[in-house]
CSV table of C-alpha atoms in Angstrom, one decimal:
chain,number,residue,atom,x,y,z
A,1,UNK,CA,94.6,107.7,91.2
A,2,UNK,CA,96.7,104.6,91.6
A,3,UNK,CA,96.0,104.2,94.9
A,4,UNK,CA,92.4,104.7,94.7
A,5,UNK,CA,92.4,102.1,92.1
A,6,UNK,CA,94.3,99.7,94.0
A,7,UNK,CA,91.9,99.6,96.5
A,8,UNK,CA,89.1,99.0,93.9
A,9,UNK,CA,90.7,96.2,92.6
A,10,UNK,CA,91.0,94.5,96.6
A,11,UNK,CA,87.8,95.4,97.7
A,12,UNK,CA,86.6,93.5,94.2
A,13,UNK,CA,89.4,91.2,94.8
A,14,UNK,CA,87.9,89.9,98.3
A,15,UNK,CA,84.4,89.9,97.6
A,16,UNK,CA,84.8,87.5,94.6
A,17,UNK,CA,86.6,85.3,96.8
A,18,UNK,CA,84.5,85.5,99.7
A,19,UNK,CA,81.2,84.9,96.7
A,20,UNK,CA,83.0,82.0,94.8
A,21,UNK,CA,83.2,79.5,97.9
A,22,UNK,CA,79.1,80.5,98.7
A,23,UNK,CA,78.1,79.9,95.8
A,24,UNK,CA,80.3,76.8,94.9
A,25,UNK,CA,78.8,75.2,98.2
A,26,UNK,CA,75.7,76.6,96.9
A,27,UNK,CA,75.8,75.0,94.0
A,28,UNK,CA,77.1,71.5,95.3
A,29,UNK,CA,74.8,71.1,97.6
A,30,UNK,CA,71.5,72.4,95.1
A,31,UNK,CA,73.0,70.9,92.3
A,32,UNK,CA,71.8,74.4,90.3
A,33,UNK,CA,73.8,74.4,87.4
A,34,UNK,CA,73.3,78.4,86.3
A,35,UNK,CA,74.8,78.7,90.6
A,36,UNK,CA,77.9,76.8,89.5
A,37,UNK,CA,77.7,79.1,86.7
A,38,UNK,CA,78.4,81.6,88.9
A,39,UNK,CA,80.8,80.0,91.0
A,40,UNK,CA,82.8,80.0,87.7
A,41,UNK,CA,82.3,83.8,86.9
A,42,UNK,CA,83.6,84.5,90.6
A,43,UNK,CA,86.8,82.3,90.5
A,44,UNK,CA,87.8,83.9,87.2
A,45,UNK,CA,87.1,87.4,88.5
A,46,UNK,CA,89.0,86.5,91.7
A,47,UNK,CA,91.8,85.7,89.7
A,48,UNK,CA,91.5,88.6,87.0
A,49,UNK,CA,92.1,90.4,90.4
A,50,UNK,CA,95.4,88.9,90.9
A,51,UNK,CA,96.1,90.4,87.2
A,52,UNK,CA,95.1,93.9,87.4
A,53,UNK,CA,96.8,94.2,90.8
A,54,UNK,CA,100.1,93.1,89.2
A,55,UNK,CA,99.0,95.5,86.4
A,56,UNK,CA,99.0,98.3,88.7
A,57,UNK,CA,102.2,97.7,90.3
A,58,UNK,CA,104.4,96.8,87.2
A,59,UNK,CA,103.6,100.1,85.2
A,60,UNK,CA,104.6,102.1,88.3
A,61,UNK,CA,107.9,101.0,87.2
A,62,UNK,CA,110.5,104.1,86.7
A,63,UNK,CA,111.5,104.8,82.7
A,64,UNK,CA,114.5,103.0,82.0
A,65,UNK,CA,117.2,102.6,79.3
A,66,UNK,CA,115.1,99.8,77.7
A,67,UNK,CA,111.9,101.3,78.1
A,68,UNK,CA,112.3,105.1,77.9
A,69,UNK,CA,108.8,106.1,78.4
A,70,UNK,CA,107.9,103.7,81.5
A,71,UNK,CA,105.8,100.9,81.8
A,72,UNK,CA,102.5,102.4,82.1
A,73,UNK,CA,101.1,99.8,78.9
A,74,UNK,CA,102.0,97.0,81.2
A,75,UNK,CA,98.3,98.3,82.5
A,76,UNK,CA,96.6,96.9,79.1
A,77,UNK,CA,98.7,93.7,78.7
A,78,UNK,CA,97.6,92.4,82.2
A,79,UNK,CA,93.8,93.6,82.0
A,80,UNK,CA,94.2,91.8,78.3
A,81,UNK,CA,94.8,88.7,80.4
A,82,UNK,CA,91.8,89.3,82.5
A,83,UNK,CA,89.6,89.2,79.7
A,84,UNK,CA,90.8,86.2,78.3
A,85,UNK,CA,90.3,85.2,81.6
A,86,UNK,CA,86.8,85.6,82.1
A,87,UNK,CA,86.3,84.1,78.1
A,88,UNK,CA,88.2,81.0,79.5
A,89,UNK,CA,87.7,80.2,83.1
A,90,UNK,CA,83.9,82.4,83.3
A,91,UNK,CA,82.0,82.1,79.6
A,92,UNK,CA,83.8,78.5,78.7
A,93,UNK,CA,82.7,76.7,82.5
A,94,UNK,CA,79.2,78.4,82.4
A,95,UNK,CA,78.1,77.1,78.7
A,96,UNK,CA,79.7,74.0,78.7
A,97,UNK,CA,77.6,73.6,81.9
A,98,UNK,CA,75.0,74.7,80.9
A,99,UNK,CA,74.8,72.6,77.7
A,100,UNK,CA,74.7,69.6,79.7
A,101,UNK,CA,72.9,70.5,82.1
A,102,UNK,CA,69.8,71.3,79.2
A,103,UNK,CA,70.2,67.7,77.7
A,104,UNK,CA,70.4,66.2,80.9
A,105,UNK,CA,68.5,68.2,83.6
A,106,UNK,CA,68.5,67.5,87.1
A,107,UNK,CA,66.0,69.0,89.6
A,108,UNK,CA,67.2,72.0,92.0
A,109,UNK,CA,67.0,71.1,95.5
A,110,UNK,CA,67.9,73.1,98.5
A,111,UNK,CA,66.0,76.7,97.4
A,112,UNK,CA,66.5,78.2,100.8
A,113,UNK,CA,70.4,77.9,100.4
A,114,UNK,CA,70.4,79.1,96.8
A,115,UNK,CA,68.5,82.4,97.3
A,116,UNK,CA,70.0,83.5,100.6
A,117,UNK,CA,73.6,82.9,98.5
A,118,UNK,CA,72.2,85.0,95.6
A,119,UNK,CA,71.0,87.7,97.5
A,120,UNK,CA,74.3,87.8,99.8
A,121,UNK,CA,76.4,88.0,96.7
A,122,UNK,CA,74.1,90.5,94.8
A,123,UNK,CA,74.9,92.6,97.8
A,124,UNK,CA,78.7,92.5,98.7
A,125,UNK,CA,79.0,92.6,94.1
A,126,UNK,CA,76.7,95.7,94.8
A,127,UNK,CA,79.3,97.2,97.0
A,128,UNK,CA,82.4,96.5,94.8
A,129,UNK,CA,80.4,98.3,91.8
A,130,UNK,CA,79.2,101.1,93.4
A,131,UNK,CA,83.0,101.9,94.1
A,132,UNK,CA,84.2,101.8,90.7
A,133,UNK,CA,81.5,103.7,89.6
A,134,UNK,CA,82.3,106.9,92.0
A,135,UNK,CA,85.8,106.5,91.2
A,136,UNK,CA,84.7,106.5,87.6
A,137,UNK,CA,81.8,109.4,87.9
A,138,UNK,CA,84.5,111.2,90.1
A,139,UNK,CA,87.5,110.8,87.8
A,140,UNK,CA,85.1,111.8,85.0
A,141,UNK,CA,83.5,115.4,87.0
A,142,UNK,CA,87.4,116.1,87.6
A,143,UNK,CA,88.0,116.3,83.8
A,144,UNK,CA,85.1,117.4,83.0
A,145,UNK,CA,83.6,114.9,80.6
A,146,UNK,CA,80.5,112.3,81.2
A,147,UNK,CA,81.0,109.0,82.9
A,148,UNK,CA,80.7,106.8,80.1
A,149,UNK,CA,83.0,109.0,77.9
A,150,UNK,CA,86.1,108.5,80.4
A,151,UNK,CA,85.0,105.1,81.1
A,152,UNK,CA,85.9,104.8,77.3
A,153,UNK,CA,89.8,105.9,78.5
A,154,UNK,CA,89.9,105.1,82.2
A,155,UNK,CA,92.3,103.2,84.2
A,156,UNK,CA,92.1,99.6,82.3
A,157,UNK,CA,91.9,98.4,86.3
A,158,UNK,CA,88.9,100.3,87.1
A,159,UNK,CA,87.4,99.6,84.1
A,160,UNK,CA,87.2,95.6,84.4
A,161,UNK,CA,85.9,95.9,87.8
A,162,UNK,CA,83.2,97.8,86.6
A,163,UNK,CA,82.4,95.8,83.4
A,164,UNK,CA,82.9,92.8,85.9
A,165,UNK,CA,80.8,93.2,88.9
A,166,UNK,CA,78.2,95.4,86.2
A,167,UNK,CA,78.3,91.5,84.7
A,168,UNK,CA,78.3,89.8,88.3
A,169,UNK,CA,75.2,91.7,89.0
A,170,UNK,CA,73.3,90.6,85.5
A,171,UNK,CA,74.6,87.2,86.0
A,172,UNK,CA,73.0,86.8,89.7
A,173,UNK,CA,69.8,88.0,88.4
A,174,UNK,CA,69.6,85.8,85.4
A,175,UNK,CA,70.5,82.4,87.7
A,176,UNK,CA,67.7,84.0,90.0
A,177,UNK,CA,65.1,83.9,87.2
A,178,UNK,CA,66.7,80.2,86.1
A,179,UNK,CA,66.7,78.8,89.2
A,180,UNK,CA,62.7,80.1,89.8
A,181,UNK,CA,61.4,78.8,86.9
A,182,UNK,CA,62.8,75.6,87.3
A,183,UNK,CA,61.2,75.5,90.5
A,184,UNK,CA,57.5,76.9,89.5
A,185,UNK,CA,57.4,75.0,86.2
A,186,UNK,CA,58.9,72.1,86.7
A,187,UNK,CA,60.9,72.3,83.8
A,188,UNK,CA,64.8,72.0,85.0
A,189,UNK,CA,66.4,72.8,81.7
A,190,UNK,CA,65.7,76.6,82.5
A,191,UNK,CA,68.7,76.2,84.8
A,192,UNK,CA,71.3,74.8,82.2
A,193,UNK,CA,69.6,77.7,80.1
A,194,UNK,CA,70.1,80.3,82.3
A,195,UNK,CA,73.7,79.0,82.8
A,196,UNK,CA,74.3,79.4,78.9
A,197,UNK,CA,73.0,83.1,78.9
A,198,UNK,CA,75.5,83.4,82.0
A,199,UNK,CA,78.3,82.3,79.7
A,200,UNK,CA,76.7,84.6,76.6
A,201,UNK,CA,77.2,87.7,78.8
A,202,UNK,CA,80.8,86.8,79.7
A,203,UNK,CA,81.2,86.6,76.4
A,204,UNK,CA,80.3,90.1,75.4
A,205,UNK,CA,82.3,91.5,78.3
A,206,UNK,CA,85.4,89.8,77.5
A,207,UNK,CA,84.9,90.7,73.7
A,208,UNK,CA,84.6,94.2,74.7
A,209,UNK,CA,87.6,94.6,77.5
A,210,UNK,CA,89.9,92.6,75.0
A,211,UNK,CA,89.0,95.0,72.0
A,212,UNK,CA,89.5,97.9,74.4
A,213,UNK,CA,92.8,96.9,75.4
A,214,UNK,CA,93.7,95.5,72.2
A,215,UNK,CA,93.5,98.6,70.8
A,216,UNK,CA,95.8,100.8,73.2
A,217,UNK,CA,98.4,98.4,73.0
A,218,UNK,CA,98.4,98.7,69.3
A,219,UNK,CA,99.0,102.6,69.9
A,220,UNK,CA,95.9,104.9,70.5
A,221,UNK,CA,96.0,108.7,69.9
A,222,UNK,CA,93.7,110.7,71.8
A,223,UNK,CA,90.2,112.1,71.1
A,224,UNK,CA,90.2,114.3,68.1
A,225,UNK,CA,88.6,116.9,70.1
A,226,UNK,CA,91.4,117.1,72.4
A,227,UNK,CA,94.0,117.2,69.7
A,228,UNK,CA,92.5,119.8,68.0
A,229,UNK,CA,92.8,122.0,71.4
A,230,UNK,CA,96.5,121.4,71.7
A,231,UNK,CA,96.3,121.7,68.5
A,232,UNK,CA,94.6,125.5,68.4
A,233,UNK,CA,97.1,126.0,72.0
A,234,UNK,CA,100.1,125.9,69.9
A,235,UNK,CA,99.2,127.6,67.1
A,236,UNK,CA,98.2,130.7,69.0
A,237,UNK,CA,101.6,131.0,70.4
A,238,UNK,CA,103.4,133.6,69.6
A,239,UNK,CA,106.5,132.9,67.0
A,240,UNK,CA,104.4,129.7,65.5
A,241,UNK,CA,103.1,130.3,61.7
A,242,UNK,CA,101.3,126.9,61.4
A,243,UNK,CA,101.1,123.6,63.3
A,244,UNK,CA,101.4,121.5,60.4
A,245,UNK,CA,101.3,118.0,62.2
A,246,UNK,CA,100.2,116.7,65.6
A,247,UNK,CA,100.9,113.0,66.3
A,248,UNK,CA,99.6,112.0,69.8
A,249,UNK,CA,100.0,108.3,71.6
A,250,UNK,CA,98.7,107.2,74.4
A,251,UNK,CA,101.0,105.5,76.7
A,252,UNK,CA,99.2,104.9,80.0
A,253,UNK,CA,95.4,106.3,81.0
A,254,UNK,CA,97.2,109.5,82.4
A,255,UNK,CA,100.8,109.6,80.1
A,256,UNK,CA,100.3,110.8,76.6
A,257,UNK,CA,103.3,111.4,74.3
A,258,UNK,CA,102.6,114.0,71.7
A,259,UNK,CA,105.0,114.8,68.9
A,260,UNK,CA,103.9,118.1,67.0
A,261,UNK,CA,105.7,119.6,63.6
A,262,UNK,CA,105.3,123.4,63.7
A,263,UNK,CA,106.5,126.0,60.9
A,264,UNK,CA,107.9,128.8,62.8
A,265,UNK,CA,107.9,132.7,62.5
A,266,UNK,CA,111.1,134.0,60.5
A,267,UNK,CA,112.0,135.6,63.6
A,268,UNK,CA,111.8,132.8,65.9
A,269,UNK,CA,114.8,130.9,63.8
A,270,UNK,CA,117.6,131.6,66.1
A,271,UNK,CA,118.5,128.7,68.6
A,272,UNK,CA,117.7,130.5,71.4
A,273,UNK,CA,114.5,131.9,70.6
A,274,UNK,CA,113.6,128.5,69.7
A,275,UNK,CA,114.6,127.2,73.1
A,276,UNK,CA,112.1,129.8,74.6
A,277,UNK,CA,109.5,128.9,72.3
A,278,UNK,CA,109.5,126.0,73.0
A,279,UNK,CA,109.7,126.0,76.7
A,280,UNK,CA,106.5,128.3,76.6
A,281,UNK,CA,105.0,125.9,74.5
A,282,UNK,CA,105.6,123.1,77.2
A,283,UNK,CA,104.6,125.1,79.5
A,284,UNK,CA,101.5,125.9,78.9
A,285,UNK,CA,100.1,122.5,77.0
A,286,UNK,CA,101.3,121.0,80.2
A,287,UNK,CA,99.4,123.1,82.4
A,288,UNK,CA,96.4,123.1,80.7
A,289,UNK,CA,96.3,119.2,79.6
A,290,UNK,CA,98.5,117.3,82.9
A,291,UNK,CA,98.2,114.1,81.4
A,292,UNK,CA,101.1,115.1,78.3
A,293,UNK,CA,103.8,114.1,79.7
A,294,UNK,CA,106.1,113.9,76.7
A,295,UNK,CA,106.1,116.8,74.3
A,296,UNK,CA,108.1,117.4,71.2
A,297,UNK,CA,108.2,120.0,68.7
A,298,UNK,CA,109.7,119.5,65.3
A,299,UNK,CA,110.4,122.8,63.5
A,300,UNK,CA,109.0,122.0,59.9
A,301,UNK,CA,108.3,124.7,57.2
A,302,UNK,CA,105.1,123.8,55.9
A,303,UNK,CA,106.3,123.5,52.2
A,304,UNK,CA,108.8,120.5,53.0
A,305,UNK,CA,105.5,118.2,53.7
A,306,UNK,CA,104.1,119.6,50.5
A,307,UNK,CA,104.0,116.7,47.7
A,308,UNK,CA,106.8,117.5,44.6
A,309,UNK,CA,105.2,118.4,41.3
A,310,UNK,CA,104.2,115.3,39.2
A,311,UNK,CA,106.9,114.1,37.2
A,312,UNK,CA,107.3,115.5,33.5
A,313,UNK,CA,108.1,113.5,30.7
């Protein structure tokens, strides 16, 4: 999945590149303020590239002494960066732009140049999308879930592709309609306005990548309905009386540490048996959920977790 995702994030990589110099000349030589818009979303997405490929290659890092279980949240710090990114660099150049391009308008000249640029972007931003979304729909058949579900867990990488060329796409079409009207009405302040609703979408897509990420740093378990599997997996094992508490915490898109307190049969007490227990336990959450990569069991009788009668006077 790593590599697949790397090669997302370079195919995105490139064609942002390749878009922001078209439509930066574009935009020069038109003097269409919602195109310079644009030009803005793609140099911040070019960059946010740079980020999410460092992303990828730092939490491939091996577990070490000072970071036991790996580096695979190094994922959600760098794609935290990309959407502060596109607030910055994309939302902040695009309505600032726009602002003063709607108190003082200037006419768009040079309509030939701007639409051949839009359409050649909308196409090679087409092509970028339409990969993350197979890896996504792909990623989400293998596990059995819907597309936008495991878009809710995917690979951060993946993730702000999509959201970004799913934005670059929008974008193109609202400069489009900007740009038009200008040009049929007269009116050139539907450029700057088009440019504002530019920076209003980047807004909304940073907001939501940054309170994505924001939250798996902080420590996200997984899905209750998953929990409760591994959950009902355990407690069906032979030699287990009760799971009593199941802590899970997400630790990468496909590394999930779970921590489980179990009150066992009387005559699973002896060390050995426990051993075994546990190993079958292992065993078989492992097999049937591959993305636990760290499981421990807490033997816990039920009644130590109970609260103490209320205090007499």
């Amino acid at each position: 999945m790593a590599d697949e995702s790397e090669g997302t994030v370079l195919l995105a990589g490139a064609a942002n590149l390749a878009i922001a110099v078209a439509k930066c000349i574009a935009g020069l030589l038109s003097g269409s303020t919602a195109l310079l818009a644009e030009a803005a979303h793609s140099v911040a997405d070019t960059l946010n590239q740079v980020f999410l490929l460092t992303a990828l290659k730092r939490s491939r890092k091996p577990a070490d002494a000072l970071h036991p279980f790996g580096y695979g949240m190094e994922r959600y710090f760098w794609s935290l960066l990309a959407a502060v990114g596109i607030f910055v660099l994309g939302a902040g150049f695009s309505i600032a732009e726009g602002i003063r391009a709607v108190l003082d308008p200037e006419p768009v000249a040079a309509l030939a140049v701007v639409y051949s640029v839009l359409l050649v972007s909308f196409i090679f931003e087409g092509i970028s999308w339409l990969r993350a979304v197979r890896q996504v729909r792909r990623e989400a058949h293998d596990q059995g879930v819907s597309a936008l579900d495991h878009l809710k867990e995917a690979e951060p990488a993946v993730k702000t592709v999509a959201f970004e060329d799913s934005a670059a796409l929008i974008g193109l079409v609202i400069a489009a309609v900007g740009v038009t009207l200008s040009a049929v009405t007269g009116e050139e302040f539907w450029d700057g306005t088009a440019s504002i609703a530019i920076g209003l979408l980047l807004i909304g897509v940073a907001f939501t990548l940054g309170r994505d990420n924001k939250s798996m740093l902080i420590g996200q378990a997984l899905p209750d309905d998953v929990q409760d599997q591994i959950r009902r997996l355990i407690a069906d094992t032979p030699g287990i009386d009760e799971v009593v508490e199941l802590l899970s915490l997400r630790l990468a898109p496909d590394q999930v540490l779970v921590v489980v307190r179990v009150d066992l049969d009387d005559s699973e007490t002896t060390g050995a048996k426990v051993e075994q227990l546990a190993e079958r336990i292992d065993t078989a959450v492992r097999r049937q959920f591959p993305i636990v990569r760290h499981l421990y069991l807490d033997p816990t009788p039920a009644t130590s977790l109970d609260p103490g009668p209320a205090n007499q006077p």
